[in-house]
Coordinates of C-alpha atoms and ligand atoms in Angstrom, one line a residue:
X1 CA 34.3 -19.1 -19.0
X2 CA 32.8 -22.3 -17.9
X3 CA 34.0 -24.0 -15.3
X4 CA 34.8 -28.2 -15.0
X5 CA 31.5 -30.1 -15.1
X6 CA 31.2 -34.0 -14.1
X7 CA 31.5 -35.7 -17.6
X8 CA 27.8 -36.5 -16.8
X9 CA 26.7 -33.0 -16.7
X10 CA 29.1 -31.4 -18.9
X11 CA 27.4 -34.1 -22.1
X12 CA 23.9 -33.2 -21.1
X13 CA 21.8 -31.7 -24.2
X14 CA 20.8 -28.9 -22.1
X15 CA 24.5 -28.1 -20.9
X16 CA 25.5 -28.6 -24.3
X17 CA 23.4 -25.9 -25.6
X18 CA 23.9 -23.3 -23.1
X19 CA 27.4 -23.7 -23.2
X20 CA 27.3 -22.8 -27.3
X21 CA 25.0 -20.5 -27.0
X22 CA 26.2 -18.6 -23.7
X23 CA 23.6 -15.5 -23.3
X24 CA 21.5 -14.3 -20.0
X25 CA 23.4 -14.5 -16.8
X26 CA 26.7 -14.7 -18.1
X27 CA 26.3 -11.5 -20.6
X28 CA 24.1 -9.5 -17.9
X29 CA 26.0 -6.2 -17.4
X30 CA 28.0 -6.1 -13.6
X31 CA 25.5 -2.9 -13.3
X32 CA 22.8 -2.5 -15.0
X33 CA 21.9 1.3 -16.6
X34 CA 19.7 3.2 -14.7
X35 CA 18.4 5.0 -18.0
X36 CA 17.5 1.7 -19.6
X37 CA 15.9 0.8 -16.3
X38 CA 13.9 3.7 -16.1
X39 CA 13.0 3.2 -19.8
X40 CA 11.6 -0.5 -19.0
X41 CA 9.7 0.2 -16.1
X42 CA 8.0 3.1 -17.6
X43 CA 6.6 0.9 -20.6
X44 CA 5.9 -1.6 -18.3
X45 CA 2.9 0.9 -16.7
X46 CA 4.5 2.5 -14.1
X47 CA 4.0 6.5 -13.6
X48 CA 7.2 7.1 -12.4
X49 CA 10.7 5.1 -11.1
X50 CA 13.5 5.6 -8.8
X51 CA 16.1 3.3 -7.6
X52 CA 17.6 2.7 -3.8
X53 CA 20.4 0.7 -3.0
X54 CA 20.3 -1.7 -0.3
X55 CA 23.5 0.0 1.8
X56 CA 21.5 3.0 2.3
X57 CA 21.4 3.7 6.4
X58 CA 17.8 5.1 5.5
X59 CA 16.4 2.2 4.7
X60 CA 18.8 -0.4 6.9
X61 CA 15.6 -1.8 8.8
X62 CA 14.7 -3.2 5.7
X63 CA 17.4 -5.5 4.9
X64 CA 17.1 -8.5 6.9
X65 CA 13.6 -8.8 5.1
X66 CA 14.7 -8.3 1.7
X67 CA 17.9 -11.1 2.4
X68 CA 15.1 -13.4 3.1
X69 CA 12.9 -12.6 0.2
X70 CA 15.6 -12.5 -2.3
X71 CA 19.4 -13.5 -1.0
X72 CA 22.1 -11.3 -2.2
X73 CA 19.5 -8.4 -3.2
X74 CA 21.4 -4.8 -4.0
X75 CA 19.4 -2.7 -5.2
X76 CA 15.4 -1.5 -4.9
X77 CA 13.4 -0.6 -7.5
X78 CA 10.6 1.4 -6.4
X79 CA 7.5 2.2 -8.4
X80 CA 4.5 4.8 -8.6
X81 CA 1.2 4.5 -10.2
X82 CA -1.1 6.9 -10.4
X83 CA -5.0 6.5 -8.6
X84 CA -7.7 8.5 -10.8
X85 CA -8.3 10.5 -8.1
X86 CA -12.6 11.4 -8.0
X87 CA -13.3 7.9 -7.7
X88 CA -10.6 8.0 -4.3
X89 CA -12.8 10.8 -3.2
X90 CA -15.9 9.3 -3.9
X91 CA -18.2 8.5 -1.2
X92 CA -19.5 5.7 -2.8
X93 CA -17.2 2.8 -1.1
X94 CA -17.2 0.4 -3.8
X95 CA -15.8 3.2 -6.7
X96 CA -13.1 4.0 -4.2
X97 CA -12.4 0.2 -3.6
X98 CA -12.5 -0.3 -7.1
X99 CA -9.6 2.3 -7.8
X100 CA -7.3 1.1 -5.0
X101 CA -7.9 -3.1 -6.1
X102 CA -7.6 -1.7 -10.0
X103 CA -4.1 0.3 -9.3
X104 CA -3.0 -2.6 -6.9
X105 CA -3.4 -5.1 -10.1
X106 CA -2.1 -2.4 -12.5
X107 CA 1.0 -1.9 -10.2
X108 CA 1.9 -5.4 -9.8
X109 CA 1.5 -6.4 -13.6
X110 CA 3.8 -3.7 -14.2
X111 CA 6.4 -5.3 -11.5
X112 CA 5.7 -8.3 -13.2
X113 CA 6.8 -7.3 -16.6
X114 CA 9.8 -5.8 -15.1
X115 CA 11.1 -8.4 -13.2
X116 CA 10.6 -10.6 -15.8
X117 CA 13.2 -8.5 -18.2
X118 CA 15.8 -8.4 -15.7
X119 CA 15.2 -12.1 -15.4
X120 CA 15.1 -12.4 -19.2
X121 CA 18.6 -10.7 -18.9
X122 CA 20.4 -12.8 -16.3
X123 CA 19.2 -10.9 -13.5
X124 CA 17.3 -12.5 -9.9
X125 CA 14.9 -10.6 -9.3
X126 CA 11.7 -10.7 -7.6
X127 CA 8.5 -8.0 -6.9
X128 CA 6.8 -8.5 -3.9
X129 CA 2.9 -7.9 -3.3
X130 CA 2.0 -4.1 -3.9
X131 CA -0.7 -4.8 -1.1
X132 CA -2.4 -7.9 0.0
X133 CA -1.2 -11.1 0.1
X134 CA 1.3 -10.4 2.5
X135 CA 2.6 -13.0 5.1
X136 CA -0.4 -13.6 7.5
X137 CA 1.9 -16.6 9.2
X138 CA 3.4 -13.5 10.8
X139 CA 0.1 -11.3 11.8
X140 CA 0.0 -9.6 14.0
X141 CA 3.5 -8.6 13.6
X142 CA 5.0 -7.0 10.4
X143 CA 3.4 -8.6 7.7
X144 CA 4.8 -7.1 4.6
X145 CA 7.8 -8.3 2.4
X146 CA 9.1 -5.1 2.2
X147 CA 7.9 -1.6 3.3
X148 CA 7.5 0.5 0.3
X149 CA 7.0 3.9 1.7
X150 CA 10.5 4.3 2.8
X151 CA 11.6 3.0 0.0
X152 CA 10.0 5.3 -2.2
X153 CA 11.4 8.1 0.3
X154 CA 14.6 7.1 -0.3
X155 CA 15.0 6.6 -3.8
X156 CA 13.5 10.7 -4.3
X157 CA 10.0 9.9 -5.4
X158 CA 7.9 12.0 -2.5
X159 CA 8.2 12.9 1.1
X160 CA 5.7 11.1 3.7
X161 CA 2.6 13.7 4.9
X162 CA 1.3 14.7 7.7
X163 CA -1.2 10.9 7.2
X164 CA 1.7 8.9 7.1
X165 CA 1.2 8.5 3.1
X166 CA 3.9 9.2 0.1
X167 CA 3.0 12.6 -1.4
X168 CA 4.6 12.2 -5.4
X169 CA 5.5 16.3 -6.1
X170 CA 3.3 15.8 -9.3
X171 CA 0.8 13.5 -8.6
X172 CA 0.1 13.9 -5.1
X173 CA -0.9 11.3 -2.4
X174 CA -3.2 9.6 -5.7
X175 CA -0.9 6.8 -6.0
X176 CA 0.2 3.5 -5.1
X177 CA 3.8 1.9 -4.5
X178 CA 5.4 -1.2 -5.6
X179 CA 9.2 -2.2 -5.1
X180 CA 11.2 -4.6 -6.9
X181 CA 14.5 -6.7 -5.0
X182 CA 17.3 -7.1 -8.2
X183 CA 20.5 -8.7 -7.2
X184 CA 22.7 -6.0 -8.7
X185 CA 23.9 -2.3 -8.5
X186 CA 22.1 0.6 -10.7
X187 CA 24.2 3.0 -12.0
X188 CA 22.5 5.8 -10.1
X189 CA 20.5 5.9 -7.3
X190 CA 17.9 8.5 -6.5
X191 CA 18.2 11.0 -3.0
X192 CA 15.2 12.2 -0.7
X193 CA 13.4 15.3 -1.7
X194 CA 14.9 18.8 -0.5
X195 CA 11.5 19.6 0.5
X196 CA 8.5 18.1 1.9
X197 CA 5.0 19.0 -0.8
X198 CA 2.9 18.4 2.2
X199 CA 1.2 21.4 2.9
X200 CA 0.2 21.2 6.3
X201 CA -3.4 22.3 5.4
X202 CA -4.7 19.1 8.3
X203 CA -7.7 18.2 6.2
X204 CA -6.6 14.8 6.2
X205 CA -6.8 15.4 10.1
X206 CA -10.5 16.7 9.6
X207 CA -11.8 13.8 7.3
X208 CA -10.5 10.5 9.4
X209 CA -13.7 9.7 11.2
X210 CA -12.1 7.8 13.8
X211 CA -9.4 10.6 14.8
X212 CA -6.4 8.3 13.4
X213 CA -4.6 11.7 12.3
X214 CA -2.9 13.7 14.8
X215 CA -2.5 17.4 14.3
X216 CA 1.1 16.9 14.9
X217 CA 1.9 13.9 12.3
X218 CA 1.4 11.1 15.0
X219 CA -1.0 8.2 13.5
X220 CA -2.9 5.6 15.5
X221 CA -2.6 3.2 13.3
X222 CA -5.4 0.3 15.5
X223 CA -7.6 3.4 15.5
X224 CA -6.9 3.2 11.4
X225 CA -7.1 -0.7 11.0
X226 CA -9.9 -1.2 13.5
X227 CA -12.5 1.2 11.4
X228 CA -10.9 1.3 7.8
X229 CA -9.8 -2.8 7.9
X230 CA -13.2 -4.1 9.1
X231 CA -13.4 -6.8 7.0
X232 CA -9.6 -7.7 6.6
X233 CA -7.5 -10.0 8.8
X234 CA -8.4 -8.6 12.9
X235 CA -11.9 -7.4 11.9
X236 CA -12.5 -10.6 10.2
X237 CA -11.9 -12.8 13.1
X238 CA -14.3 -10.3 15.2
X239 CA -17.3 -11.0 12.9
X240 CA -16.3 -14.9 12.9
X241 CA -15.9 -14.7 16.8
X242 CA -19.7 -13.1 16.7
X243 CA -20.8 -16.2 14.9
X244 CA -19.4 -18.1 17.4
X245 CA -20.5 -16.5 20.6
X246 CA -24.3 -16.0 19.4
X247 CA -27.0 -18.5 20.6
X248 CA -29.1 -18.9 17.7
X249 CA -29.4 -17.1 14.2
X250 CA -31.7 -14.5 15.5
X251 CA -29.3 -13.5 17.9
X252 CA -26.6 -12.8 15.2
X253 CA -28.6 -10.8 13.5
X254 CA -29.7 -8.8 15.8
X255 CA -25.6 -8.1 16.6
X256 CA -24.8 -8.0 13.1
X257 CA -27.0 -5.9 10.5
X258 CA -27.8 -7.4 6.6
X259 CA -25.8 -4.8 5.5
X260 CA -23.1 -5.5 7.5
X261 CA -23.2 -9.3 6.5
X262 CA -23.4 -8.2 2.5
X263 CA -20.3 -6.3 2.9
X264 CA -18.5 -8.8 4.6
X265 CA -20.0 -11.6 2.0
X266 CA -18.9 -8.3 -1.1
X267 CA -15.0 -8.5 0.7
X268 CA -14.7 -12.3 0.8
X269 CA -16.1 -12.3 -3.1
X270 CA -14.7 -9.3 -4.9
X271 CA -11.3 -8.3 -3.0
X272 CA -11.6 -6.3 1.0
X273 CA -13.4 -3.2 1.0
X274 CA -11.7 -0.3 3.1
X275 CA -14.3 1.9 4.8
X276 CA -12.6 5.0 4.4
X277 CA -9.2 5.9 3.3
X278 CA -10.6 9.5 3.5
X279 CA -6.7 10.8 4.3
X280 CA -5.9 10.3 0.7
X281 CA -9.3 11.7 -0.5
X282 CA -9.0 15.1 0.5
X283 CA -5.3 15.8 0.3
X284 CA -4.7 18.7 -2.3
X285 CA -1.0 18.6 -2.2
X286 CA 0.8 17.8 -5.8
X287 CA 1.1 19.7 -8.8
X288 CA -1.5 18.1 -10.6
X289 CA -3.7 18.3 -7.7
X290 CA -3.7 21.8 -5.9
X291 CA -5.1 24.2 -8.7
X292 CA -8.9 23.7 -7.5
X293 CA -7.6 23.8 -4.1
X294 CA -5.7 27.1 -4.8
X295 CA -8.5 28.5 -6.9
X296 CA -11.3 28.3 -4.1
X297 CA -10.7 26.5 -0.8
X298 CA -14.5 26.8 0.1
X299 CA -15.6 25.4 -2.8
X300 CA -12.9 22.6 -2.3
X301 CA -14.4 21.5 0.7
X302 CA -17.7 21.7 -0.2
X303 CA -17.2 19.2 -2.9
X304 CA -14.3 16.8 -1.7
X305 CA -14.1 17.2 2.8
X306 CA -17.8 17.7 2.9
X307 CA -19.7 15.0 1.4
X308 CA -17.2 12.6 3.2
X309 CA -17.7 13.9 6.7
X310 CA -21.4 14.1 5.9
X311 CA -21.4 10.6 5.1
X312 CA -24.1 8.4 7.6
X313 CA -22.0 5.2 8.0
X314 CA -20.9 3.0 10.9
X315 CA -17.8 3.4 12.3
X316 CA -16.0 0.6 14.5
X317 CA -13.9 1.4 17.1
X318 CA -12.7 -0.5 20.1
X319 CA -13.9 -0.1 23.4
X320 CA -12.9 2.9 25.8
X321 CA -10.8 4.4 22.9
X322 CA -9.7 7.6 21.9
X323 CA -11.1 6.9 18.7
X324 CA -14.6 6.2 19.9
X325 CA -14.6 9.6 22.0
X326 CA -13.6 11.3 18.7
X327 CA -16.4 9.7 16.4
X328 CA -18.9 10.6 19.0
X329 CA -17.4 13.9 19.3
X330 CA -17.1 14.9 15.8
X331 CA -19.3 12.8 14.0
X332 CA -22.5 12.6 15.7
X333 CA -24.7 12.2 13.1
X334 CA -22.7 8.6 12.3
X335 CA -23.3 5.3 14.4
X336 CA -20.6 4.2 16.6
X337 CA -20.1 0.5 17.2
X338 CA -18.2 -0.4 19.3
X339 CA -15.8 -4.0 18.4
X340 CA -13.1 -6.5 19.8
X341 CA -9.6 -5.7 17.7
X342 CA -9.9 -9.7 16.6
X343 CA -6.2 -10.0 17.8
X344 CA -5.4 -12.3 20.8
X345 CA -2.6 -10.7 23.7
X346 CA -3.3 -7.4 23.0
X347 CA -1.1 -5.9 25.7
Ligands
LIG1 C1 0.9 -1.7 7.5 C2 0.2 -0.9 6.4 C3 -0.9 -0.2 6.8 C4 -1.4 -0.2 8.3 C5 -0.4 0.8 9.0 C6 -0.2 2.1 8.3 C7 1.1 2.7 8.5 N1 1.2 4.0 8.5 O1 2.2 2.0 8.7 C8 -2.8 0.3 8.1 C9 -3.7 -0.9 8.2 C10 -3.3 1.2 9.2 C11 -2.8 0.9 6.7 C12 -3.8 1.8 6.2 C13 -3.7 2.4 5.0 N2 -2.9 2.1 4.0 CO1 -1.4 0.9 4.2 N3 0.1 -0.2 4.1 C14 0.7 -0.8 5.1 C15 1.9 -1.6 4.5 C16 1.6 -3.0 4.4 C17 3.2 -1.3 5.3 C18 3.3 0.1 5.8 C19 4.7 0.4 6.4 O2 5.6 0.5 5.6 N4 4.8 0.5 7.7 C20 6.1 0.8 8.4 C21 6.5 2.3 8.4 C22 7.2 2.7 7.2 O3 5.3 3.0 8.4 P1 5.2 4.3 9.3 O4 4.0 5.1 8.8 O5 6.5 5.1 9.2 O6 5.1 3.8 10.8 C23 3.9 3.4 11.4 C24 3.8 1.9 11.3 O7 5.0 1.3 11.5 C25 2.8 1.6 12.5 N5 3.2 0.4 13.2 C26 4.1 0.3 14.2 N6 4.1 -1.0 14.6 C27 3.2 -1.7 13.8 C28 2.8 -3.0 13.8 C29 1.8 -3.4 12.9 C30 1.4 -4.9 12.9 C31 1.2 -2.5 12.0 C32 0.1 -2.9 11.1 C33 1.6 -1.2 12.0 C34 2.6 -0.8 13.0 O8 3.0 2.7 13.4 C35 4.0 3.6 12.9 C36 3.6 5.0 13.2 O9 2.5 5.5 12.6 C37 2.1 -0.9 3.1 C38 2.4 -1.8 1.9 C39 3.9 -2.1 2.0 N7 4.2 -3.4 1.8 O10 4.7 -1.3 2.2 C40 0.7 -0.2 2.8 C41 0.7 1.2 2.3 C42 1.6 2.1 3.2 N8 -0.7 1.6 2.5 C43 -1.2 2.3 1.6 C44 -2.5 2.9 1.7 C45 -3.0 3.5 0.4 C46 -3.3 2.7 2.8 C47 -4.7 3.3 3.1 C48 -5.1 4.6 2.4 C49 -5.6 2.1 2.8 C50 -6.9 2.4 2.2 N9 -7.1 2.2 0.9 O11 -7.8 2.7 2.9 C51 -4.7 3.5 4.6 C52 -4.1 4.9 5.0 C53 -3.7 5.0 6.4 C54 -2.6 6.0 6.7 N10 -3.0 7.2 6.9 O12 -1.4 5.6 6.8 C55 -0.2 2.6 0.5 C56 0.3 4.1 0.7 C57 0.5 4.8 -0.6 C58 1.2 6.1 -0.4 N11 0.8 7.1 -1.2 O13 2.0 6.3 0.5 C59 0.9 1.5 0.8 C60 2.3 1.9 0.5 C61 0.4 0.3 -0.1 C62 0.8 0.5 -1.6 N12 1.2 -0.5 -2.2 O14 0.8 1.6 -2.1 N13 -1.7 0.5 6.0
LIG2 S1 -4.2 16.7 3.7 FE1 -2.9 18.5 4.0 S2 -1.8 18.1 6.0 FE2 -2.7 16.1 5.3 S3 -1.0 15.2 4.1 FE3 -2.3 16.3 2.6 S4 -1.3 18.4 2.5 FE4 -0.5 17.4 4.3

């Protein structure tokens, strides 16, 4: 049906022709098929799909972001690709990095292509950043579009662990999430897991160098930032504030090592590197993940926990800190330094 246009729009060429040729928004089914869906996003690259819709009470801390991203958004589409998991458990920081930047870029081409086709079919639609950018206007407060992880919980596709991270049933905590906003209903939404495939095993609580884990499922998440986020947004500014407070170049570099400067120099070039993520690493939960685990837990260890705890490698904490009594504590053998959070107010 198209409704009365102002003679001067209604004889524009590109009126004319839409209004021949009426396709996209007004033949978009009122819901779109969750099989097709499913079908789309899976040749698009993603591992696995589950959908959420925005009236969910699970997830009702989410809306007033979403509104703003995308007005009138009903429905979440949230995605899981998979991370090849010995270069997450690598100690070599740059292989790790590599897999988490590489799945971050394979994750949100996939949105991309997605959000396209529902575009494509007369949908709006839009897929926020898997990971980084996110809105720094806003840091230190919540910087992220939308928060995937409950999302993800939501829509069926894994149950949060003991770290704080999605465990997938199949592929384990080796993944990353993405979620798509799509201004209409999905013929079938997805409901939590009945069960939870963490396995309570706390070697994620053993790895964290800085004690971030708690035995109990509480996380300190500045303990987290302040070591793992080093050269990302707070740690950033503390290095920059370094510059700044230091009398001459000697002086800096006798508070900042080569090493340190390289890295920083590697995160500004090539994407941030995180200094651990060692949670993720040694987590044996997931179907395609626990048969080693199962088959010898020594040897398991001895090949993923150890070599990670063994690691020599600084690790920043802030002053007087739980986390800097833990590092000493448990990882003696690994310098301590101890570092200003790089956010103002921090009461
Ligand atoms: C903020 C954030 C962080 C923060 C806080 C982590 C956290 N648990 O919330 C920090 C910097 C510590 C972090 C670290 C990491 N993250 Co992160 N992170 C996010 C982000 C942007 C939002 C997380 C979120 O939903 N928080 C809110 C609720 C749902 O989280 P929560 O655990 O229930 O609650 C905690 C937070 O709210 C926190 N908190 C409370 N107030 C505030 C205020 C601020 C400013 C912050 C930062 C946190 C915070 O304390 C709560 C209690 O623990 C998402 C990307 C996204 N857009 O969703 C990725 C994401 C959660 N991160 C991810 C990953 C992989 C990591 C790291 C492994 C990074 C790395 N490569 O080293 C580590 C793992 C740390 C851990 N064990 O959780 C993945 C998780 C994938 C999975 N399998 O679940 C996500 C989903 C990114 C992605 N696209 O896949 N992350
Ligand atoms: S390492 Fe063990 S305790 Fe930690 S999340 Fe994985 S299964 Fe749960």
């Amino acid at each position: 049906m198209t409704p009365h246009l102002p003679p001067r729009l209604a004889q524009h060429p590109t009126v004319q022709k839409v209004i021949a040729g009426r396709t996209g928004r007004s033949q978009r089914p009122t819901i779109i098929d969750a099989q097709w869906l499913r079908e789309v996003c899976l040749a698009a690259g993603a591992d696995d799909v589950a959908f959420a819709s925005v009236d969910n009470p699970d997830l009702a801390s989410e809306g007033v972001y979403v509104g703003e991203a995308l007005p009138g958004t009903r429905s979440y589409i949230s995605l899981v690709v998979k991370m090849n998991r010995d270069n997450v458990r690598s100690p070599a920081r740059s292989v790790a990095n590599q897999e988490f930047h590489r799945t971050g870029e394979i994750i949100n081409e996939a949105a991309h292509r997605i959000t396209r086709t529902l575009q494509d079919r007369g949908y709006r639609a839009l897929n926020p950043s898997a990971t980084f950018p996110m809105e720094m206007d806003r840091f230190p407060g919540r910087v992220w579009v939308v928060a995937h992880k409950p999302v993800a919980v939501a829509a069926g596709l894994g149950v949060m662990g003991i770290h704080r991270n999605v465990i997938h049933p199949r592929f384990g905590n080796f993944i990353l999430l993405a979620t798509i906003l799509v201004d209409a209903e999905i013929s079938s939404y997805g409901a939590p897991l009945d069960y939870s495939p963490c396995l309570e095993c706390k070697l994620c609580v053993a790895a964290c160098p800085v004690g971030a884990i708690g035995k109990d499922g509480e996380f300190d998440f500045v303990a987290c930032s302040v070591h793992n986020y080093r050269e990302f947004m707070g740690g950033f500014t503390d290095w920059a504030q370094t510059i700044a407070d230091s009398a001459d170049a000697q002086d800096f570099r006798s508070r900042v090592s080569d090493s340190e400067n390289a890295s920083m120099w590697q995160s500004l070039s090539f994407k941030a590197n995180y200094k651990a993520a060692y949670c993720l690493a040694v987590c044996p939960a997931g179907e395609e993940v626990i048969e080693p685990y199962l088959d010898d837990r020594k040897a398991f260890m001895d090949t993923v926990l150890r070599p990670l705890q063994n690691k020599r490698e600084t690790l920043y904490v802030l002053p007087n800190s739980a986390a800097k009594v833990h590092a000493e504590k448990r990882f003696p053998h690994k310098p301590v330094k101890v570092v200003d959070s790089g956010i103002q107010n921090r009461s």
